Amino acid sequence: MTAASHAVADLSEVRDRDHLYIDGAWVEPNGTGRTDVESPSTEKVVASVVNGDDVDTDRAVQAAHRAFREWSETPRDERIAAVERLAAALDSRRNALGGLIASEVGMPLEQATTAQATMPVGVLEATARAAKSYEWEESVGNSLVVRQPAGVVAAITPWNFPLHQIAAKVGPALVAGCTVVLKPSAVAPLNGFAFAECVAESGIPPGVFNLVPGRGSVVGEAMVSHPLVSVVSLTGSVESGARVGQVAAQGIKRVCLELGGKSANVLLDDADLDTAIPSAVSQAFVNSGQACNALSRLLVPRRLLAGVEERLVAEVGRIVVGDPFEPGVTMGPVVNAAQRESVREHIGGALRSGARLIAGGAEAPPGLATGYYLSPTVFSDVTSEMPIAQEEVFGPVLVVQPYDDEDGAVTIANSTPFGLSGGVWSADRARALSVAHRLRTGQVKINGVRTRDHFDAPFGGYGLSGLGRELGRFGIDEFTEVTSILG
């Protein structure tokens, strides 16, 4: 990292954290352990945070439970205004949050500032707008149907887009009148502390939002099993989602699970390749491919395969891998050594199964021996039977699957147990829409649109991609119960 790059990066949020945020105050933990936060670009510890335990979790849930009645009865306009203030508080820290997430996740600084630190602001603002037009009450026949706050929410968030996922859970829960206990990812917990400070600055009453970092096996389990928790919202792996569902079922709790993906980007034979290929590369390799909704499979008409491969190799060659704080870098490292090893195992498996490597591979680019770097990798001639076409890699790996006709493309797109996102490219929008209607997935992007430009649209998946939806009015639905008042 050069002196110049240090000068433009605001790293004021990258610091040790020694307290939990419970009942409106920063308090000493009962738990005694700490978690080191490692920079994926330097492999060095940049900060450490305290870990909560089951006692701390109970303190936080009890505080949220005590605060629930008053917060749920607070006029909706006041709850919405509080979320708007929270958005403004986050926005005021945008540069510092960009530097923070570049440090703990490894996304290049410019991207981290414009995406990671900006998206949560947009999510909260969109949530507030949705709440103003939300149908809190409606007449159905001779009945009045009322949406009521569900109760205390356990929010468990991931490391890859951490602040975005915090905002996507906390914002709609608060406008719905719920109170929240948040457990941020132990891999990237620092941003959760910054979010809690913004909550305090926003004048949100004590107990309405609480922060307990720690291990999922301790804090997460205690949250999900707590009898005073009514809703569990988790973004994470399929394995984590299955465990949450298992534990929550014992208490008959509502769950919202946003899990993995293996999303298909379908190029129809009339697609504008000059636009489609750069977009396909961008949407596959964003955040080093560590995105649940990454379009990690590119479906290509067989007769266009050779030309598409040539374009892909050229476009991938323009990706600049390196230190996230260096100007001009467009892809940083993966988050840690375990993730790098997992991606390497997927690459090795793809080679053994007969996939044809056309770009990248298992090694880091030259000159990047320190840090968890990988080369952007593309496989072609991938069939649906290969593990690389079925399993989420969560790294910078794109697979190309040729198809013979439109029906074949739909069959391939729907051939995985996931269904989170997808894309269709065509010069004929009606044709693209026709294909989109046939895809078994929670979201389909026509001609390269981005989720972050549509925060009012629902986001969530089919199959192993999860249960429930986030964003907009659909996200608010997850934190409400329905009461029918008859007569």
mmCIF file of N, CA and C in Angstrom, residues 18-140:
data_model
loop_
_atom_site.group_PDB
_atom_site.id
_atom_site.type_symbol
_atom_site.label_atom_id
_atom_site.label_comp_id
_atom_site.label_asym_id
_atom_site.label_seq_id
_atom_site.Cartn_x
_atom_site.Cartn_y
_atom_site.Cartn_z
ATOM 1 N N ASP A 18 -14.514 -2.685 22.329
ATOM 2 C CA ASP A 18 -14.440 -3.347 23.625
ATOM 3 C C ASP A 18 -15.775 -3.461 24.349
ATOM 4 N N HIS A 19 -16.848 -2.976 23.739
ATOM 5 C CA HIS A 19 -18.143 -2.964 24.417
ATOM 6 C C HIS A 19 -19.252 -3.444 23.485
ATOM 7 N N LEU A 20 -20.315 -3.913 24.073
ATOM 8 C CA LEU A 20 -21.531 -4.273 23.365
ATOM 9 C C LEU A 20 -22.507 -3.095 23.447
ATOM 10 N N TYR A 21 -23.448 -3.041 22.501
ATOM 11 C CA TYR A 21 -24.467 -1.996 22.543
ATOM 12 C C TYR A 21 -25.786 -2.645 22.956
ATOM 13 N N ILE A 22 -26.179 -2.408 24.203
ATOM 14 C CA ILE A 22 -27.389 -3.023 24.756
ATOM 15 C C ILE A 22 -28.181 -1.971 25.523
ATOM 16 N N ASP A 23 -29.459 -1.906 25.215
ATOM 17 C CA ASP A 23 -30.384 -1.008 25.922
ATOM 18 C C ASP A 23 -29.931 0.449 25.857
ATOM 19 N N GLY A 24 -29.405 0.840 24.688
ATOM 20 C CA GLY A 24 -29.045 2.235 24.473
ATOM 21 C C GLY A 24 -27.726 2.659 25.066
ATOM 22 N N ALA A 25 -26.881 1.700 25.490
ATOM 23 C CA ALA A 25 -25.606 2.058 26.111
ATOM 24 C C ALA A 25 -24.524 1.075 25.669
ATOM 25 N N TRP A 26 -23.280 1.556 25.694
ATOM 26 C CA TRP A 26 -22.129 0.689 25.429
ATOM 27 C C TRP A 26 -21.720 0.056 26.757
ATOM 28 N N VAL A 27 -21.785 -1.272 26.818
ATOM 29 C CA VAL A 27 -21.629 -1.968 28.097
ATOM 30 C C VAL A 27 -20.532 -3.018 28.006
ATOM 31 N N GLU A 28 -19.974 -3.343 29.168
ATOM 32 C CA GLU A 28 -18.975 -4.405 29.258
ATOM 33 C C GLU A 28 -19.630 -5.754 28.949
ATOM 34 N N PRO A 29 -18.936 -6.613 28.217
ATOM 35 C CA PRO A 29 -19.511 -7.928 27.944
ATOM 36 C C PRO A 29 -19.336 -8.882 29.114
ATOM 37 N N ASN A 30 -20.212 -9.840 29.186
ATOM 38 C CA ASN A 30 -19.996 -10.964 30.102
ATOM 39 C C ASN A 30 -19.009 -11.951 29.482
ATOM 40 N N GLY A 31 -19.105 -12.099 28.154
ATOM 41 C CA GLY A 31 -18.180 -12.967 27.449
ATOM 42 C C GLY A 31 -16.746 -12.470 27.573
ATOM 43 N N THR A 32 -15.798 -13.397 27.554
ATOM 44 C CA THR A 32 -14.403 -13.021 27.771
ATOM 45 C C THR A 32 -13.541 -13.126 26.519
ATOM 46 N N GLY A 33 -14.016 -13.736 25.475
ATOM 47 C CA GLY A 33 -13.207 -13.916 24.276
ATOM 48 C C GLY A 33 -13.195 -12.687 23.387
ATOM 49 N N ARG A 34 -12.296 -12.694 22.420
ATOM 50 C CA ARG A 34 -12.212 -11.628 21.422
ATOM 51 C C ARG A 34 -12.038 -12.264 20.050
ATOM 52 N N THR A 35 -12.415 -11.522 19.026
ATOM 53 C CA THR A 35 -12.220 -11.943 17.644
ATOM 54 C C THR A 35 -11.279 -10.970 16.956
ATOM 55 N N ASP A 36 -10.234 -11.494 16.353
ATOM 56 C CA ASP A 36 -9.323 -10.663 15.573
ATOM 57 C C ASP A 36 -9.893 -10.436 14.182
ATOM 58 N N VAL A 37 -9.790 -9.214 13.705
ATOM 59 C CA VAL A 37 -10.226 -8.861 12.355
ATOM 60 C C VAL A 37 -8.985 -8.764 11.485
ATOM 61 N N GLU A 38 -8.935 -9.602 10.470
ATOM 62 C CA GLU A 38 -7.754 -9.708 9.628
ATOM 63 C C GLU A 38 -7.979 -8.999 8.302
ATOM 64 N N SER A 39 -6.996 -8.246 7.851
ATOM 65 C CA SER A 39 -7.053 -7.651 6.524
ATOM 66 C C SER A 39 -6.775 -8.734 5.490
ATOM 67 N N PRO A 40 -7.685 -8.976 4.553
ATOM 68 C CA PRO A 40 -7.421 -10.003 3.544
ATOM 69 C C PRO A 40 -6.336 -9.623 2.540
ATOM 70 N N SER A 41 -5.969 -8.355 2.505
ATOM 71 C CA SER A 41 -4.928 -7.939 1.559
ATOM 72 C C SER A 41 -3.530 -8.005 2.160
ATOM 73 N N THR A 42 -3.416 -7.942 3.493
ATOM 74 C CA THR A 42 -2.100 -7.972 4.131
ATOM 75 C C THR A 42 -1.898 -9.203 5.006
ATOM 76 N N GLU A 43 -2.983 -9.919 5.320
ATOM 77 C CA GLU A 43 -2.962 -11.062 6.229
ATOM 78 C C GLU A 43 -2.599 -10.652 7.656
ATOM 79 N N LYS A 44 -2.735 -9.380 7.973
ATOM 80 C CA LYS A 44 -2.405 -8.882 9.304
ATOM 81 C C LYS A 44 -3.683 -8.503 10.054
ATOM 82 N N VAL A 45 -3.632 -8.643 11.373
ATOM 83 C CA VAL A 45 -4.756 -8.237 12.216
ATOM 84 C C VAL A 45 -4.796 -6.709 12.272
ATOM 85 N N VAL A 46 -5.953 -6.141 11.960
ATOM 86 C CA VAL A 46 -6.094 -4.681 11.948
ATOM 87 C C VAL A 46 -6.909 -4.175 13.141
ATOM 88 N N ALA A 47 -7.631 -5.084 13.798
ATOM 89 C CA ALA A 47 -8.436 -4.692 14.962
ATOM 90 C C ALA A 47 -8.939 -5.963 15.631
ATOM 91 N N SER A 48 -9.488 -5.785 16.824
ATOM 92 C CA SER A 48 -10.155 -6.911 17.474
ATOM 93 C C SER A 48 -11.422 -6.414 18.144
ATOM 94 N N VAL A 49 -12.373 -7.326 18.302
ATOM 95 C CA VAL A 49 -13.648 -6.965 18.929
ATOM 96 C C VAL A 49 -13.973 -7.982 20.011
ATOM 97 N N VAL A 50 -14.740 -7.529 20.991
ATOM 98 C CA VAL A 50 -15.185 -8.433 22.052
ATOM 99 C C VAL A 50 -16.224 -9.407 21.506
ATOM 100 N N ASN A 51 -16.320 -10.545 22.152
ATOM 101 C CA ASN A 51 -17.365 -11.510 21.849
ATOM 102 C C ASN A 51 -18.382 -11.538 22.980
ATOM 103 N N GLY A 52 -19.641 -11.508 22.618
ATOM 104 C CA GLY A 52 -20.675 -11.736 23.599
ATOM 105 C C GLY A 52 -20.856 -13.229 23.849
ATOM 106 N N ASP A 53 -21.687 -13.560 24.819
ATOM 107 C CA ASP A 53 -22.017 -14.955 25.087
ATOM 108 C C ASP A 53 -23.521 -15.077 25.299
ATOM 109 N N ASP A 54 -23.964 -16.225 25.813
ATOM 110 C CA ASP A 54 -25.401 -16.418 25.972
ATOM 111 C C ASP A 54 -26.001 -15.483 27.018
ATOM 112 N N VAL A 55 -25.202 -15.102 28.033
ATOM 113 C CA VAL A 55 -25.689 -14.145 29.025
ATOM 114 C C VAL A 55 -25.888 -12.773 28.391
ATOM 115 N N ASP A 56 -24.921 -12.347 27.585
ATOM 116 C CA ASP A 56 -25.055 -11.064 26.879
ATOM 117 C C ASP A 56 -26.239 -11.085 25.929
ATOM 118 N N THR A 57 -26.432 -12.215 25.263
ATOM 119 C CA THR A 57 -27.555 -12.336 24.331
ATOM 120 C C THR A 57 -28.879 -12.199 25.070
ATOM 121 N N ASP A 58 -28.978 -12.842 26.220
ATOM 122 C CA ASP A 58 -30.209 -12.727 26.997
ATOM 123 C C ASP A 58 -30.434 -11.286 27.444
ATOM 124 N N ARG A 59 -29.372 -10.594 27.852
ATOM 125 C CA ARG A 59 -29.499 -9.177 28.241
ATOM 126 C C ARG A 59 -30.063 -8.361 27.087
ATOM 127 N N ALA A 60 -29.543 -8.616 25.892
ATOM 128 C CA ALA A 60 -29.976 -7.838 24.726
ATOM 129 C C ALA A 60 -31.418 -8.159 24.351
ATOM 130 N N VAL A 61 -31.773 -9.433 24.362
ATOM 131 C CA VAL A 61 -33.146 -9.808 24.016
ATOM 132 C C VAL A 61 -34.123 -9.267 25.056
ATOM 133 N N GLN A 62 -33.750 -9.328 26.327
ATOM 134 C CA GLN A 62 -34.621 -8.781 27.370
ATOM 135 C C GLN A 62 -34.821 -7.280 27.171
ATOM 136 N N ALA A 63 -33.740 -6.575 26.794
ATOM 137 C CA ALA A 63 -33.855 -5.132 26.547
ATOM 138 C C ALA A 63 -34.779 -4.864 25.367
ATOM 139 N N ALA A 64 -34.631 -5.655 24.304
ATOM 140 C CA ALA A 64 -35.498 -5.485 23.130
ATOM 141 C C ALA A 64 -36.951 -5.783 23.487
ATOM 142 N N HIS A 65 -37.149 -6.807 24.321
ATOM 143 C CA HIS A 65 -38.510 -7.160 24.736
ATOM 144 C C HIS A 65 -39.146 -6.036 25.556
ATOM 145 N N ARG A 66 -38.377 -5.453 26.470
ATOM 146 C CA ARG A 66 -38.904 -4.336 27.280
ATOM 147 C C ARG A 66 -39.248 -3.133 26.411
ATOM 148 N N ALA A 67 -38.436 -2.902 25.373
ATOM 149 C CA ALA A 67 -38.651 -1.722 24.523
ATOM 150 C C ALA A 67 -39.767 -1.920 23.508
ATOM 151 N N PHE A 68 -40.178 -3.167 23.311
ATOM 152 C CA PHE A 68 -41.093 -3.457 22.203
ATOM 153 C C PHE A 68 -42.427 -2.741 22.332
ATOM 154 N N ARG A 69 -43.033 -2.777 23.497
ATOM 155 C CA ARG A 69 -44.380 -2.208 23.603
ATOM 156 C C ARG A 69 -44.390 -0.726 23.233
ATOM 157 N N GLU A 70 -43.475 0.033 23.810
ATOM 158 C CA GLU A 70 -43.480 1.470 23.529
ATOM 159 C C GLU A 70 -43.139 1.738 22.068
ATOM 160 N N TRP A 71 -42.137 1.012 21.530
ATOM 161 C CA TRP A 71 -41.747 1.249 20.131
ATOM 162 C C TRP A 71 -42.860 0.829 19.176
ATOM 163 N N SER A 72 -43.522 -0.275 19.459
ATOM 164 C CA SER A 72 -44.589 -0.745 18.563
ATOM 165 C C SER A 72 -45.776 0.204 18.576
ATOM 166 N N GLU A 73 -45.942 0.944 19.684
ATOM 167 C CA GLU A 73 -47.044 1.899 19.771
ATOM 168 C C GLU A 73 -46.634 3.315 19.374
ATOM 169 N N THR A 74 -45.352 3.508 19.062
ATOM 170 C CA THR A 74 -44.888 4.808 18.565
ATOM 171 C C THR A 74 -45.527 5.073 17.210
ATOM 172 N N PRO A 75 -46.034 6.270 16.958
ATOM 173 C CA PRO A 75 -46.650 6.541 15.656
ATOM 174 C C PRO A 75 -45.723 6.173 14.497
ATOM 175 N N ARG A 76 -46.306 5.589 13.469
ATOM 176 C CA ARG A 76 -45.487 5.122 12.338
ATOM 177 C C ARG A 76 -44.659 6.244 11.738
ATOM 178 N N ASP A 77 -45.196 7.425 11.647
ATOM 179 C CA ASP A 77 -44.438 8.540 11.076
ATOM 180 C C ASP A 77 -43.149 8.783 11.852
ATOM 181 N N GLU A 78 -43.206 8.603 13.164
ATOM 182 C CA GLU A 78 -42.003 8.802 13.981
ATOM 183 C C GLU A 78 -40.999 7.675 13.761
ATOM 184 N N ARG A 79 -41.487 6.446 13.600
ATOM 185 C CA ARG A 79 -40.580 5.331 13.323
ATOM 186 C C ARG A 79 -39.908 5.512 11.966
ATOM 187 N N ILE A 80 -40.686 5.949 10.999
ATOM 188 C CA ILE A 80 -40.135 6.179 9.656
ATOM 189 C C ILE A 80 -39.098 7.291 9.697
ATOM 190 N N ALA A 81 -39.397 8.365 10.422
ATOM 191 C CA ALA A 81 -38.446 9.479 10.528
ATOM 192 C C ALA A 81 -37.149 9.019 11.186
ATOM 193 N N ALA A 82 -37.239 8.102 12.153
ATOM 194 C CA ALA A 82 -36.035 7.588 12.808
ATOM 195 C C ALA A 82 -35.161 6.829 11.822
ATOM 196 N N VAL A 83 -35.776 6.056 10.942
ATOM 197 C CA VAL A 83 -35.010 5.324 9.925
ATOM 198 C C VAL A 83 -34.397 6.297 8.919
ATOM 199 N N GLU A 84 -35.093 7.370 8.601
ATOM 200 C CA GLU A 84 -34.511 8.391 7.716
ATOM 201 C C GLU A 84 -33.308 9.056 8.371
ATOM 202 N N ARG A 85 -33.380 9.310 9.667
ATOM 203 C CA ARG A 85 -32.225 9.880 10.370
ATOM 204 C C ARG A 85 -31.060 8.893 10.392
ATOM 205 N N LEU A 86 -31.379 7.629 10.540
ATOM 206 C CA LEU A 86 -30.346 6.591 10.521
ATOM 207 C C LEU A 86 -29.645 6.554 9.160
ATOM 208 N N ALA A 87 -30.413 6.677 8.093
ATOM 209 C CA ALA A 87 -29.820 6.728 6.746
ATOM 210 C C ALA A 87 -28.887 7.922 6.621
ATOM 211 N N ALA A 88 -29.306 9.068 7.125
ATOM 212 C CA ALA A 88 -28.475 10.274 7.045
ATOM 213 C C ALA A 88 -27.200 10.113 7.871
ATOM 214 N N ALA A 89 -27.297 9.470 9.035
ATOM 215 C CA ALA A 89 -26.114 9.253 9.866
ATOM 216 C C ALA A 89 -25.105 8.357 9.166
ATOM 217 N N LEU A 90 -25.584 7.300 8.521
ATOM 218 C CA LEU A 90 -24.689 6.434 7.753
ATOM 219 C C LEU A 90 -24.063 7.191 6.591
ATOM 220 N N ASP A 91 -24.877 7.985 5.910
ATOM 221 C CA ASP A 91 -24.384 8.736 4.756
ATOM 222 C C ASP A 91 -23.262 9.695 5.153
ATOM 223 N N SER A 92 -23.359 10.260 6.337
ATOM 224 C CA SER A 92 -22.333 11.208 6.787
ATOM 225 C C SER A 92 -20.992 10.526 7.027
ATOM 226 N N ARG A 93 -20.995 9.192 7.164
ATOM 227 C CA ARG A 93 -19.763 8.435 7.397
ATOM 228 C C ARG A 93 -19.319 7.657 6.160
ATOM 229 N N ARG A 94 -19.829 8.006 5.016
ATOM 230 C CA ARG A 94 -19.640 7.172 3.832
ATOM 231 C C ARG A 94 -18.170 6.864 3.566
ATOM 232 N N ASN A 95 -17.313 7.870 3.571
ATOM 233 C CA ASN A 95 -15.902 7.631 3.258
ATOM 234 C C ASN A 95 -15.242 6.732 4.291
ATOM 235 N N ALA A 96 -15.531 6.970 5.564
ATOM 236 C CA ALA A 96 -14.945 6.141 6.613
ATOM 237 C C ALA A 96 -15.455 4.705 6.522
ATOM 238 N N LEU A 97 -16.731 4.536 6.187
ATOM 239 C CA LEU A 97 -17.276 3.193 6.050
ATOM 240 C C LEU A 97 -16.688 2.477 4.839
ATOM 241 N N GLY A 98 -16.425 3.216 3.769
ATOM 242 C CA GLY A 98 -15.763 2.620 2.610
ATOM 243 C C GLY A 98 -14.382 2.098 2.978
ATOM 244 N N GLY A 99 -13.615 2.907 3.717
ATOM 245 C CA GLY A 99 -12.296 2.469 4.157
ATOM 246 C C GLY A 99 -12.367 1.286 5.094
ATOM 247 N N LEU A 100 -13.376 1.280 5.956
ATOM 248 C CA LEU A 100 -13.560 0.182 6.898
ATOM 249 C C LEU A 100 -13.824 -1.128 6.170
ATOM 250 N N ILE A 101 -14.748 -1.114 5.223
ATOM 251 C CA ILE A 101 -15.123 -2.358 4.553
ATOM 252 C C ILE A 101 -14.029 -2.811 3.590
ATOM 253 N N ALA A 102 -13.314 -1.862 2.976
ATOM 254 C CA ALA A 102 -12.156 -2.250 2.173
ATOM 255 C C ALA A 102 -11.130 -2.970 3.040
ATOM 256 N N SER A 103 -11.018 -2.557 4.304
ATOM 257 C CA SER A 103 -10.057 -3.165 5.220
ATOM 258 C C SER A 103 -10.479 -4.551 5.671
ATOM 259 N N GLU A 104 -11.753 -4.740 6.029
ATOM 260 C CA GLU A 104 -12.135 -6.024 6.612
ATOM 261 C C GLU A 104 -12.707 -7.012 5.607
ATOM 262 N N VAL A 105 -13.143 -6.550 4.432
ATOM 263 C CA VAL A 105 -13.676 -7.445 3.405
ATOM 264 C C VAL A 105 -12.725 -7.568 2.212
ATOM 265 N N GLY A 106 -12.034 -6.477 1.854
ATOM 266 C CA GLY A 106 -11.074 -6.522 0.760
ATOM 267 C C GLY A 106 -11.570 -5.989 -0.561
ATOM 268 N N MET A 107 -12.791 -5.456 -0.605
ATOM 269 C CA MET A 107 -13.270 -4.841 -1.845
ATOM 270 C C MET A 107 -12.481 -3.568 -2.102
ATOM 271 N N PRO A 108 -12.100 -3.294 -3.377
ATOM 272 C CA PRO A 108 -11.375 -2.056 -3.676
ATOM 273 C C PRO A 108 -12.071 -0.828 -3.110
ATOM 274 N N LEU A 109 -11.264 0.104 -2.626
ATOM 275 C CA LEU A 109 -11.780 1.242 -1.863
ATOM 276 C C LEU A 109 -12.862 2.010 -2.608
ATOM 277 N N GLU A 110 -12.634 2.327 -3.861
ATOM 278 C CA GLU A 110 -13.627 3.109 -4.606
ATOM 279 C C GLU A 110 -14.950 2.354 -4.684
ATOM 280 N N GLN A 111 -14.888 1.037 -4.975
ATOM 281 C CA GLN A 111 -16.109 0.244 -5.038
ATOM 282 C C GLN A 111 -16.757 0.122 -3.660
ATOM 283 N N ALA A 112 -15.938 -0.053 -2.635
ATOM 284 C CA ALA A 112 -16.482 -0.182 -1.285
ATOM 285 C C ALA A 112 -17.210 1.083 -0.857
ATOM 286 N N THR A 113 -16.681 2.230 -1.278
ATOM 287 C CA THR A 113 -17.312 3.499 -0.913
ATOM 288 C C THR A 113 -18.594 3.722 -1.695
ATOM 289 N N THR A 114 -18.575 3.424 -2.999
ATOM 290 C CA THR A 114 -19.747 3.684 -3.835
ATOM 291 C C THR A 114 -20.800 2.588 -3.736
ATOM 292 N N ALA A 115 -20.421 1.384 -3.322
ATOM 293 C CA ALA A 115 -21.391 0.292 -3.229
ATOM 294 C C ALA A 115 -21.629 -0.096 -1.773
ATOM 295 N N GLN A 116 -20.600 -0.635 -1.119
ATOM 296 C CA GLN A 116 -20.784 -1.149 0.227
ATOM 297 C C GLN A 116 -21.273 -0.083 1.213
ATOM 298 N N ALA A 117 -20.742 1.143 1.100
ATOM 299 C CA ALA A 117 -21.124 2.193 2.049
ATOM 300 C C ALA A 117 -22.320 2.998 1.583
ATOM 301 N N THR A 118 -22.666 2.902 0.319
ATOM 302 C CA THR A 118 -23.777 3.684 -0.227
ATOM 303 C C THR A 118 -25.068 2.886 -0.267
ATOM 304 N N MET A 119 -24.969 1.596 -0.570
ATOM 305 C CA MET A 119 -26.186 0.782 -0.663
ATOM 306 C C MET A 119 -27.019 0.791 0.609
ATOM 307 N N PRO A 120 -26.422 0.660 1.791
ATOM 308 C CA PRO A 120 -27.289 0.664 2.984
ATOM 309 C C PRO A 120 -28.064 1.957 3.165
ATOM 310 N N VAL A 121 -27.479 3.069 2.742
ATOM 311 C CA VAL A 121 -28.198 4.344 2.792
ATOM 312 C C VAL A 121 -29.411 4.275 1.872
ATOM 313 N N GLY A 122 -29.187 3.782 0.651
ATOM 314 C CA GLY A 122 -30.289 3.645 -0.295
ATOM 315 C C GLY A 122 -31.357 2.686 0.183
ATOM 316 N N VAL A 123 -30.945 1.598 0.807
ATOM 317 C CA VAL A 123 -31.904 0.626 1.333
ATOM 318 C C VAL A 123 -32.777 1.259 2.413
ATOM 319 N N LEU A 124 -32.167 1.976 3.347
ATOM 320 C CA LEU A 124 -32.938 2.605 4.414
ATOM 321 C C LEU A 124 -33.876 3.676 3.868
ATOM 322 N N GLU A 125 -33.396 4.461 2.923
ATOM 323 C CA GLU A 125 -34.259 5.485 2.320
ATOM 324 C C GLU A 125 -35.434 4.848 1.578
ATOM 325 N N ALA A 126 -35.154 3.778 0.829
ATOM 326 C CA ALA A 126 -36.224 3.095 0.097
ATOM 327 C C ALA A 126 -37.217 2.443 1.062
ATOM 328 N N THR A 127 -36.713 1.920 2.175
ATOM 329 C CA THR A 127 -37.595 1.331 3.187
ATOM 330 C C THR A 127 -38.528 2.380 3.781
ATOM 331 N N ALA A 128 -37.985 3.554 4.063
ATOM 332 C CA ALA A 128 -38.822 4.634 4.605
ATOM 333 C C ALA A 128 -39.895 5.033 3.602
ATOM 334 N N ARG A 129 -39.521 5.127 2.323
ATOM 335 C CA ARG A 129 -40.524 5.472 1.300
ATOM 336 C C ARG A 129 -41.606 4.404 1.220
ATOM 337 N N ALA A 130 -41.188 3.138 1.244
ATOM 338 C CA ALA A 130 -42.152 2.046 1.151
ATOM 339 C C ALA A 130 -43.105 2.069 2.343
ATOM 340 N N ALA A 131 -42.569 2.396 3.525
ATOM 341 C CA ALA A 131 -43.407 2.407 4.722
ATOM 342 C C ALA A 131 -44.486 3.480 4.656
ATOM 343 N N LYS A 132 -44.195 4.585 3.954
ATOM 344 C CA LYS A 132 -45.174 5.672 3.862
ATOM 345 C C LYS A 132 -46.385 5.293 3.018
ATOM 346 N N SER A 133 -46.197 4.364 2.081
ATOM 347 C CA SER A 133 -47.326 3.948 1.238
ATOM 348 C C SER A 133 -47.766 2.511 1.537
ATOM 349 N N TYR A 134 -47.197 1.913 2.560
ATOM 350 C CA TYR A 134 -47.495 0.527 2.905
ATOM 351 C C TYR A 134 -48.943 0.401 3.361
ATOM 352 N N GLU A 135 -49.595 -0.703 3.003
ATOM 353 C CA GLU A 135 -50.996 -0.910 3.347
ATOM 354 C C GLU A 135 -51.066 -1.569 4.727
ATOM 355 N N TRP A 136 -50.967 -0.743 5.758
ATOM 356 C CA TRP A 136 -50.990 -1.250 7.127
ATOM 357 C C TRP A 136 -52.368 -1.793 7.493
ATOM 358 N N GLU A 137 -53.413 -1.255 6.873
ATOM 359 C CA GLU A 137 -54.769 -1.740 7.099
ATOM 360 C C GLU A 137 -55.494 -1.810 5.769
ATOM 361 N N GLU A 138 -56.351 -2.806 5.609
ATOM 362 C CA GLU A 138 -57.180 -2.892 4.410
ATOM 363 C C GLU A 138 -58.497 -3.573 4.748
ATOM 364 N N SER A 139 -59.512 -3.208 4.020
ATOM 365 C CA SER A 139 -60.822 -3.840 4.192
ATOM 366 C C SER A 139 -60.927 -5.043 3.264
ATOM 367 N N VAL A 140 -61.303 -6.159 3.823
ATOM 368 C CA VAL A 140 -61.523 -7.381 3.050
ATOM 369 C C VAL A 140 -62.931 -7.865 3.384
#
